[in-house]
PDB file of C-alpha atoms in Angstrom:
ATOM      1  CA  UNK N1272      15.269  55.360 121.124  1.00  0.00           C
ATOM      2  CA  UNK N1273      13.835  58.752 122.056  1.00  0.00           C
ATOM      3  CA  UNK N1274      15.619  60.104 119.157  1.00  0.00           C
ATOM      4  CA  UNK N1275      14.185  57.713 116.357  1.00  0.00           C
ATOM      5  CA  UNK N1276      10.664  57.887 117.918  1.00  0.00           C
ATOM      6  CA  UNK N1277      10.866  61.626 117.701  1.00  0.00           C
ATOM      7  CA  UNK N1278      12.244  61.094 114.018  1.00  0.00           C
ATOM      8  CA  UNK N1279       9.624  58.885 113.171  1.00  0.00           C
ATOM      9  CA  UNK N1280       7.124  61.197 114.643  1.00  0.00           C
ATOM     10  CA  UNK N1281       8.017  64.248 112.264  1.00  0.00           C
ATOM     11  CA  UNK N1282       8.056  62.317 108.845  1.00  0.00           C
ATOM     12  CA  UNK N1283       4.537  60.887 110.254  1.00  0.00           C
ATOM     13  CA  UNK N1284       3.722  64.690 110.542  1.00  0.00           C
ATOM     14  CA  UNK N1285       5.557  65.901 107.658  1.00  0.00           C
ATOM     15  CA  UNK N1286       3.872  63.193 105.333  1.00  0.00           C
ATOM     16  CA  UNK N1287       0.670  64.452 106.808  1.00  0.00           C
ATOM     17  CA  UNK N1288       1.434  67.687 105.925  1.00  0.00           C
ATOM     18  CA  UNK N1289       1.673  66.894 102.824  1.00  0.00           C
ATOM     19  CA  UNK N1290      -1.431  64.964 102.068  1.00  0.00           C
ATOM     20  CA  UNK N1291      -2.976  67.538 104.195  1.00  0.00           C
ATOM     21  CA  UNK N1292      -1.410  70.454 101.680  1.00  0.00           C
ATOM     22  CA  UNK N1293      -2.306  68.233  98.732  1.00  0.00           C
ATOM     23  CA  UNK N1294      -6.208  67.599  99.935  1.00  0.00           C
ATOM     24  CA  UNK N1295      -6.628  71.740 100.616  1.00  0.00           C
ATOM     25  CA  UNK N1296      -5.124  72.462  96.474  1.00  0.00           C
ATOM     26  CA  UNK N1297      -7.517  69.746  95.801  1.00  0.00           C
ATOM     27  CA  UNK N1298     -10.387  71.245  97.739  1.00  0.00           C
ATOM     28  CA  UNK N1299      -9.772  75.047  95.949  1.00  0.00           C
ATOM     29  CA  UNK N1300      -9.315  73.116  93.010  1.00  0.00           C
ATOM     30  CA  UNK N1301     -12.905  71.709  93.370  1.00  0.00           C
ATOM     31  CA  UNK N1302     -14.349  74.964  94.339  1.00  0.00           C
ATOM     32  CA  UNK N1303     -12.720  76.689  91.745  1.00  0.00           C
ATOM     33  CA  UNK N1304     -13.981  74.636  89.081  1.00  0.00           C
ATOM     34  CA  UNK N1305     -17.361  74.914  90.919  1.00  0.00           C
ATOM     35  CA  UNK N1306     -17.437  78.770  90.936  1.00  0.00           C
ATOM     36  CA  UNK N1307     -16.525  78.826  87.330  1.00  0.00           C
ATOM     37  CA  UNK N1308     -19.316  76.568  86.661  1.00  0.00           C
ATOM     38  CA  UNK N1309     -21.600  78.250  88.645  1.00  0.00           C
ATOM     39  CA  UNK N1310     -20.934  81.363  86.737  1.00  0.00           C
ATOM     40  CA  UNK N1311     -21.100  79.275  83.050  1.00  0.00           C
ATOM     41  CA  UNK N1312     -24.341  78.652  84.399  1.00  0.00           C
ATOM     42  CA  UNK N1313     -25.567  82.142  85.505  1.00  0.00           C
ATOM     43  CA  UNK N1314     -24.061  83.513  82.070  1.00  0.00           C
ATOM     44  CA  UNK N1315     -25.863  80.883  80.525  1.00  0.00           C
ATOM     45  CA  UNK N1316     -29.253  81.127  82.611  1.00  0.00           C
ATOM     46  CA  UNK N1317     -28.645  85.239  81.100  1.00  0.00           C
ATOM     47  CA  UNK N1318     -28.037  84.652  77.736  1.00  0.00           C
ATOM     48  CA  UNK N1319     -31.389  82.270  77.985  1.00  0.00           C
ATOM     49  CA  UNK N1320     -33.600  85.078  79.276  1.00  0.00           C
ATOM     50  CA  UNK N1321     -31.955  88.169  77.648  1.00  0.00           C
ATOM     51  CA  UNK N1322     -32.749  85.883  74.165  1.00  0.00           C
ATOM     52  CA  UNK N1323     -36.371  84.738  74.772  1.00  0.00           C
ATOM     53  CA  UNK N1324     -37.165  88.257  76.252  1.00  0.00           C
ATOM     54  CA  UNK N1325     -36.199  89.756  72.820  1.00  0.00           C
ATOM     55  CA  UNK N1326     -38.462  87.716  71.326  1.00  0.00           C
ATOM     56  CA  UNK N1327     -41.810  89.665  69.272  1.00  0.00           C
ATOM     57  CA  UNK N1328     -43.795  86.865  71.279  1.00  0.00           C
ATOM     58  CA  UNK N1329     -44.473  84.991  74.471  1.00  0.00           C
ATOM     59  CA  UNK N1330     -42.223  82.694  75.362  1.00  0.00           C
ATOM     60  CA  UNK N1331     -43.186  79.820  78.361  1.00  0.00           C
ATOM     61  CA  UNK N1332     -41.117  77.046  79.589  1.00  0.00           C
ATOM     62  CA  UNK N1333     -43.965  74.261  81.099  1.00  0.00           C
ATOM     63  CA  UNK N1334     -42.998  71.196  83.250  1.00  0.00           C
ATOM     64  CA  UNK N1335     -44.816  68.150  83.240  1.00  0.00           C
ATOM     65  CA  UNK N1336     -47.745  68.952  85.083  1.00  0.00           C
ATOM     66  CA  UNK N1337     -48.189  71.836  82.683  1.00  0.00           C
ATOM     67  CA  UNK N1338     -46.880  74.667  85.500  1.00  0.00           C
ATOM     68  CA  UNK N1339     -44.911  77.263  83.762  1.00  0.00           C
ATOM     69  CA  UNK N1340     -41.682  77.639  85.178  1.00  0.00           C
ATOM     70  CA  UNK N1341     -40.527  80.629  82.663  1.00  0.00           C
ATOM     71  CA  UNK N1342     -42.060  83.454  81.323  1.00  0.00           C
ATOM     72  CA  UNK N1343     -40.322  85.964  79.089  1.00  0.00           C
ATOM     73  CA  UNK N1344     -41.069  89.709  79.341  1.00  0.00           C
ATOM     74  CA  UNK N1345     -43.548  89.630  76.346  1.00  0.00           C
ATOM     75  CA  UNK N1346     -45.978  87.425  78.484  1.00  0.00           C
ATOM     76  CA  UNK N1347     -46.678  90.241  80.564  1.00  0.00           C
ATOM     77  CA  UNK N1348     -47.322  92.368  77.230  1.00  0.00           C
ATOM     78  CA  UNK N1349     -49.855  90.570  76.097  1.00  0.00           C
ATOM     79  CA  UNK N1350     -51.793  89.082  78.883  1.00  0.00           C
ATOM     80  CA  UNK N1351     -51.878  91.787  81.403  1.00  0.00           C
ATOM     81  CA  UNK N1352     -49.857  89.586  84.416  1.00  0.00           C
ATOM     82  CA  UNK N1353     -46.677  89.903  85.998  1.00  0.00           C
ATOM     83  CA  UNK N1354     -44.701  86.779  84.869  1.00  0.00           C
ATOM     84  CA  UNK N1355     -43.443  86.324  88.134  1.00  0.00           C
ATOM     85  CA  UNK N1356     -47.057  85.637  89.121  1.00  0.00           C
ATOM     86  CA  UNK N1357     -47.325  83.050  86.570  1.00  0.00           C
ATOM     87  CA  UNK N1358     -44.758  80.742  87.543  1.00  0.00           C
ATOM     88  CA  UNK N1359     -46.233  77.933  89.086  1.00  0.00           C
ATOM     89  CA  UNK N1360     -49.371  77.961  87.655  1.00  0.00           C
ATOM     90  CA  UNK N1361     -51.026  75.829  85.126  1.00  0.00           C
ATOM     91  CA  UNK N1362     -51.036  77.399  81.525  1.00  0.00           C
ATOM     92  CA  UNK N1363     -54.627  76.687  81.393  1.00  0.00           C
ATOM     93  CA  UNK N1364     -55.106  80.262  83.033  1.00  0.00           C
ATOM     94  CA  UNK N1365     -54.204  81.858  79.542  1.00  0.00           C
ATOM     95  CA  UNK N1366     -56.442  80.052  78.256  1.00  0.00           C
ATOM     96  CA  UNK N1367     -60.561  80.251  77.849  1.00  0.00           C
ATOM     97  CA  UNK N1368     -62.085  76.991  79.742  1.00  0.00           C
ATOM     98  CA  UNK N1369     -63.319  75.484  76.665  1.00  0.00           C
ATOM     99  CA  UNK N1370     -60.003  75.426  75.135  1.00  0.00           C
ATOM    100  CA  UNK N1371     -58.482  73.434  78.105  1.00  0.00           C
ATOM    101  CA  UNK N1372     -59.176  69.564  77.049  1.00  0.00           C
ATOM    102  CA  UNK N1373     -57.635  70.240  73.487  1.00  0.00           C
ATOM    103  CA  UNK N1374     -54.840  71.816  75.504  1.00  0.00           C
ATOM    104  CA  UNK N1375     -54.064  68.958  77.710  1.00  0.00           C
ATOM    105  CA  UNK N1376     -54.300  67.075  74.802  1.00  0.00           C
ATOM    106  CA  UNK N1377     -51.940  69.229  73.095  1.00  0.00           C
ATOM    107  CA  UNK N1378     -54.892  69.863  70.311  1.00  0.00           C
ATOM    108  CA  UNK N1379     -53.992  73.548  69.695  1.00  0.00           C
ATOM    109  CA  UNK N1380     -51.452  73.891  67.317  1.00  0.00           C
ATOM    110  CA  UNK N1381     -52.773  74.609  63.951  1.00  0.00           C
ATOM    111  CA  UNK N1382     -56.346  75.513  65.155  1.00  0.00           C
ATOM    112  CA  UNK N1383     -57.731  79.111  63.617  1.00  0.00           C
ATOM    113  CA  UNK N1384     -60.104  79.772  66.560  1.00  0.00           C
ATOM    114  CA  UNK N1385     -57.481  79.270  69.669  1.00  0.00           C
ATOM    115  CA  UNK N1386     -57.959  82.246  71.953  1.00  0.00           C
ATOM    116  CA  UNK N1387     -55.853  83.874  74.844  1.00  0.00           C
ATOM    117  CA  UNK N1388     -57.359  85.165  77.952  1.00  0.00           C
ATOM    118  CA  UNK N1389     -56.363  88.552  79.134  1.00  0.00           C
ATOM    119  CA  UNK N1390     -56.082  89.716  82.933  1.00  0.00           C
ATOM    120  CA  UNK N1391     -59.588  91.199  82.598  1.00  0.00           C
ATOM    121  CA  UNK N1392     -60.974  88.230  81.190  1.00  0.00           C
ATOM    122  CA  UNK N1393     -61.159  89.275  77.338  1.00  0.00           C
ATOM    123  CA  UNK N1394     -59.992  87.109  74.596  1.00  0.00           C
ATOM    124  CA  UNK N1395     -58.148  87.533  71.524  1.00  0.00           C
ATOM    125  CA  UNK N1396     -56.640  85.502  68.546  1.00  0.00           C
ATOM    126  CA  UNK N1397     -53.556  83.713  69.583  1.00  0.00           C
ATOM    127  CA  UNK N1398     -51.138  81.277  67.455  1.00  0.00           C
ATOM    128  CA  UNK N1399     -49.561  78.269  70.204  1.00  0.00           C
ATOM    129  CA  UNK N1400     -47.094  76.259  68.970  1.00  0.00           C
ATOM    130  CA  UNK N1401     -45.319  73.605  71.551  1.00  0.00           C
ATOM    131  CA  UNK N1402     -41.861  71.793  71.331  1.00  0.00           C
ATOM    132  CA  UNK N1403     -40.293  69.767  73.811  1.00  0.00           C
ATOM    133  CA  UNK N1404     -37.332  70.444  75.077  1.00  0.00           C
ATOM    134  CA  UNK N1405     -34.562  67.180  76.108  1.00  0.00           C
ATOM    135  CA  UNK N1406     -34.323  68.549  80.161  1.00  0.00           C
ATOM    136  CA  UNK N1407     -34.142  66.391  83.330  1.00  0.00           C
ATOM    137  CA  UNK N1408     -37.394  68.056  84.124  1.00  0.00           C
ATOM    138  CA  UNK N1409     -39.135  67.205  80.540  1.00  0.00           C
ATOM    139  CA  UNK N1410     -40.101  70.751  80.170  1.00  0.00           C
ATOM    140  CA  UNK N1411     -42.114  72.294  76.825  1.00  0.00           C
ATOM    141  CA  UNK N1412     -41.374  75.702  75.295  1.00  0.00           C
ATOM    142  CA  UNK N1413     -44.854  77.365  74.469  1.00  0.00           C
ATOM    143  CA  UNK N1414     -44.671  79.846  71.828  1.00  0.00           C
ATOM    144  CA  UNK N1415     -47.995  81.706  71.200  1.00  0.00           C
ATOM    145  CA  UNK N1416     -48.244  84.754  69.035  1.00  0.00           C
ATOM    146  CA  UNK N1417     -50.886  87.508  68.847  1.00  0.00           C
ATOM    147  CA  UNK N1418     -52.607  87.291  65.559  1.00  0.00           C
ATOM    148  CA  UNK N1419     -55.412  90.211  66.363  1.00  0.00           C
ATOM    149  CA  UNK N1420     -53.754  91.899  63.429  1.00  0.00           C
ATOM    150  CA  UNK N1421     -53.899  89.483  61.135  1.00  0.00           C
ATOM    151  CA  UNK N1422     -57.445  88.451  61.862  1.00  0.00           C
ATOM    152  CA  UNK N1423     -58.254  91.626  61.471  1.00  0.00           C
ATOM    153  CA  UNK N1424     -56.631  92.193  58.136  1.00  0.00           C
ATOM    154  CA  UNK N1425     -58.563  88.904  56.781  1.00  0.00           C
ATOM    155  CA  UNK N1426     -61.834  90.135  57.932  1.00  0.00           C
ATOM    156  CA  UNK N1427     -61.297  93.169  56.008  1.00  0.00           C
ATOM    157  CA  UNK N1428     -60.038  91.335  52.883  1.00  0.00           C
ATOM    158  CA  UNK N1429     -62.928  89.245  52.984  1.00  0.00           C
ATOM    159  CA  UNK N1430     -65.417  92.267  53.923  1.00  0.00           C
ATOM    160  CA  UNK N1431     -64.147  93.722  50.573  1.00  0.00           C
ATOM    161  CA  UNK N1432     -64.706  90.729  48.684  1.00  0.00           C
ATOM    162  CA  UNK N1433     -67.946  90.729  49.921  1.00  0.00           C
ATOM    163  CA  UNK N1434     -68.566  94.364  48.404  1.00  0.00           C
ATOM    164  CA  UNK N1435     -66.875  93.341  45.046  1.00  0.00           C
ATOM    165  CA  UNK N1436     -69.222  91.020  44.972  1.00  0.00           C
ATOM    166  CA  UNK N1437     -72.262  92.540  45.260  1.00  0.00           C
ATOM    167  CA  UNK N1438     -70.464  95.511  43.446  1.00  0.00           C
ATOM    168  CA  UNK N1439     -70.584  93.164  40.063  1.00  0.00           C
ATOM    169  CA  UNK N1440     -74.491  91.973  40.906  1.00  0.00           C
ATOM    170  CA  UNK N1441     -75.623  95.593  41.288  1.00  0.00           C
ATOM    171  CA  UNK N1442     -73.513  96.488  37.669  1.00  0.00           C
ATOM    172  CA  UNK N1443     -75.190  93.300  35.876  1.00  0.00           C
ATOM    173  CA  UNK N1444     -78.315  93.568  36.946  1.00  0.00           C
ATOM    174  CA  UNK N1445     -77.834  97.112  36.291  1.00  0.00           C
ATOM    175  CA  UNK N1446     -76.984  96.193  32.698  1.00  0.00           C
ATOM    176  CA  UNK N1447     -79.792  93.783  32.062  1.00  0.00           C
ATOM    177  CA  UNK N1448     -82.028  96.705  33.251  1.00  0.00           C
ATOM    178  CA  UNK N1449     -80.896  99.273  31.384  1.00  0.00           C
ATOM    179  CA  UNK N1450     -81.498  96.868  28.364  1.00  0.00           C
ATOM    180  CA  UNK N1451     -85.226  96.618  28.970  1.00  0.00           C
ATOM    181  CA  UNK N1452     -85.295 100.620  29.999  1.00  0.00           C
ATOM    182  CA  UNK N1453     -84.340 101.339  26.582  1.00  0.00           C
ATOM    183  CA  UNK N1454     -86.818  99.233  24.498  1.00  0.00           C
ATOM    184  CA  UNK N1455     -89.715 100.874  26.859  1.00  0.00           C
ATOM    185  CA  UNK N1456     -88.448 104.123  26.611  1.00  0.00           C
ATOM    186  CA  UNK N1457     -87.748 103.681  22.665  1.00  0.00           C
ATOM    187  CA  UNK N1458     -91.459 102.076  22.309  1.00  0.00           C
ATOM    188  CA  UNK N1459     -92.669 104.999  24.098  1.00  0.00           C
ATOM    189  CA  UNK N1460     -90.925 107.377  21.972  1.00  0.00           C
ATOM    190  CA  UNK N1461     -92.249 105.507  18.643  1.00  0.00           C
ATOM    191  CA  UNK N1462     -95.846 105.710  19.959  1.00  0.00           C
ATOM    192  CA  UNK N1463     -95.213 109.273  21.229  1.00  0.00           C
ATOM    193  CA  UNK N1464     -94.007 110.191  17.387  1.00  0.00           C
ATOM    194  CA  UNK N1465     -97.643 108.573  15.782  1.00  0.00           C
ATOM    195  CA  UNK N1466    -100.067 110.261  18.091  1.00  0.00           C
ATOM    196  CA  UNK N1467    -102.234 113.609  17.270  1.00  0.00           C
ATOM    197  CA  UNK N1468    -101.939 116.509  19.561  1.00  0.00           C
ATOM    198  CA  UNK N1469    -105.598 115.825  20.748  1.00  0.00           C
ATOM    199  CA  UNK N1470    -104.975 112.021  20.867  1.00  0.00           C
ATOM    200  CA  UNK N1471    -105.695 110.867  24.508  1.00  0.00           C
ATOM    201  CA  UNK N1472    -102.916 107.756  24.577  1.00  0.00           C
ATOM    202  CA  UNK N1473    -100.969 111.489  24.729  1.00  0.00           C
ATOM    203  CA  UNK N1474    -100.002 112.040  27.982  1.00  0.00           C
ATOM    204  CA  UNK N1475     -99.369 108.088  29.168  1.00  0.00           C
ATOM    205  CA  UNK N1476     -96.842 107.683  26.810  1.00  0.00           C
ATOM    206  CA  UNK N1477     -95.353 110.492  28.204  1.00  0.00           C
ATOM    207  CA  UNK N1478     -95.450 109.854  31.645  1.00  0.00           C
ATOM    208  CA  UNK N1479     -94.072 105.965  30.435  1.00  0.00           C
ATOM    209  CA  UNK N1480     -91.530 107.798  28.881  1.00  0.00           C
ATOM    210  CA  UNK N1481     -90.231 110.150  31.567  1.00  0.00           C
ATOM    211  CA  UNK N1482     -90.748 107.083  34.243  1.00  0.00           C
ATOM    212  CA  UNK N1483     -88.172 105.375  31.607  1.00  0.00           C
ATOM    213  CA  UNK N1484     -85.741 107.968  31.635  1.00  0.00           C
ATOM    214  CA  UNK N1485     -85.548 108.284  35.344  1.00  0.00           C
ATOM    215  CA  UNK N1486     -85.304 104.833  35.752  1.00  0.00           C
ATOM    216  CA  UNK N1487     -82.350 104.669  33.315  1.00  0.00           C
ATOM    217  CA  UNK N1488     -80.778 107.568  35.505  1.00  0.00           C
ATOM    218  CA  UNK N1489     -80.880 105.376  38.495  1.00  0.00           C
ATOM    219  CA  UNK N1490     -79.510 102.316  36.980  1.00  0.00           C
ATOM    220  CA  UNK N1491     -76.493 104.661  36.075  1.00  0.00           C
ATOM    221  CA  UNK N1492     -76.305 105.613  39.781  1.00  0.00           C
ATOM    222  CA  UNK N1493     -75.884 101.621  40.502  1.00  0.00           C
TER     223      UNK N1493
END
């Protein structure tokens, strides 16, 4: 009896054994295929960030609530904060106060006269455009773009338009005076061609004459 309790006893342990054996391979099975997705996930998390810090402009990931919860390396760039002390906080700081209804309101993309707000509190031109993004968290990608170049550019453009403008006034009317100039001056010269010596119309139709000529120098000038 002793001898088939004892018996039974060690396959009870043996069998244990071996569930115990199997459950342990499970377990570092499990935390193998945990570590390896934990690392998928930190490559991933790297390849993210390595790929929107690349990017010529800022990059923000905003929840719900409009917090940002990333910030690429060009935020910092162009508003004058550490990104790390923008995570948290509302997007609305970039922004000037009158431009945060439309923003809540997601009323921004498009618009010519959004403006970002730098550290020091000056503006400048900005481009937003917002996509959502299918996450657990319903998060929003931000991507606004410095366009102080390009507004600058236009300004010119249309500063020079504005000279060739009044470039071909000044050259018409220019024209058109010229064209009167030269029947006063040629009247003058007629009346100048008739008079005696000793005739006293003399000396006004010169001085009409020289006045004529100058005048025609001037319009040459223009």
């Amino acid at each position: 009896v002793l001898l088939l309790v004892s018996a039974g006893f060690m396959a009870k342990l043996s069998h244990s054994r071996r569930r115990l054996r199997t459950a342990n391979a499970q377990v570092q099975l499990d935390l193998e295929a945990r570590a390896r997705a934990e690392e998928a996930l930190r490559d991933s998390e790297a390849r993210f960030r390595a790929l929107f810090d690349s990017a010529p402009q800022t990059v923000l990931a905003i929840d719900r609530g409009h917090r940002i919860v990333f910030a690429n390396r060009r935020s910092e760039e162009m508003f004058g904060q550490p990104r790390e002390e923008l995570i948290g906080k509302s997007m609305e700081i970039l922004l000037p106060e009158r431009l945060h209804a439309d923003f809540r309101e997601n009323r921004l993309a498009g618009r010519p006269d959004v403006a970002g707000l730098r550290a020091g509190g000056g503006e400048f031109p900005i481009e937003v455009s917002l996509g959502p993004v299918e996450t657990s968290e319903g998060l929003t990608l931000a991507f606004i773009g410095d366009i102080s170049e390009r507004v600058a550019l236009q300004q010119q453009l249309l500063q020079s338009q504005k000279l060739e403008s009044v470039g071909h006034l000044a050259g018409g009317v220019a024209h058109d005076f010229n064209n009167l100039l030269t029947v006063i001056l040629g009247y003058a010269q007629m009346g100048l061609s008739k008079v005696r010596p000793d005739d006293p119309l003399l000396e006004p139709l010169g001085e009409i004459a020289n006045a004529a000529e100058r005048a025609a120098a001037l319009t040459r000038q223009l």
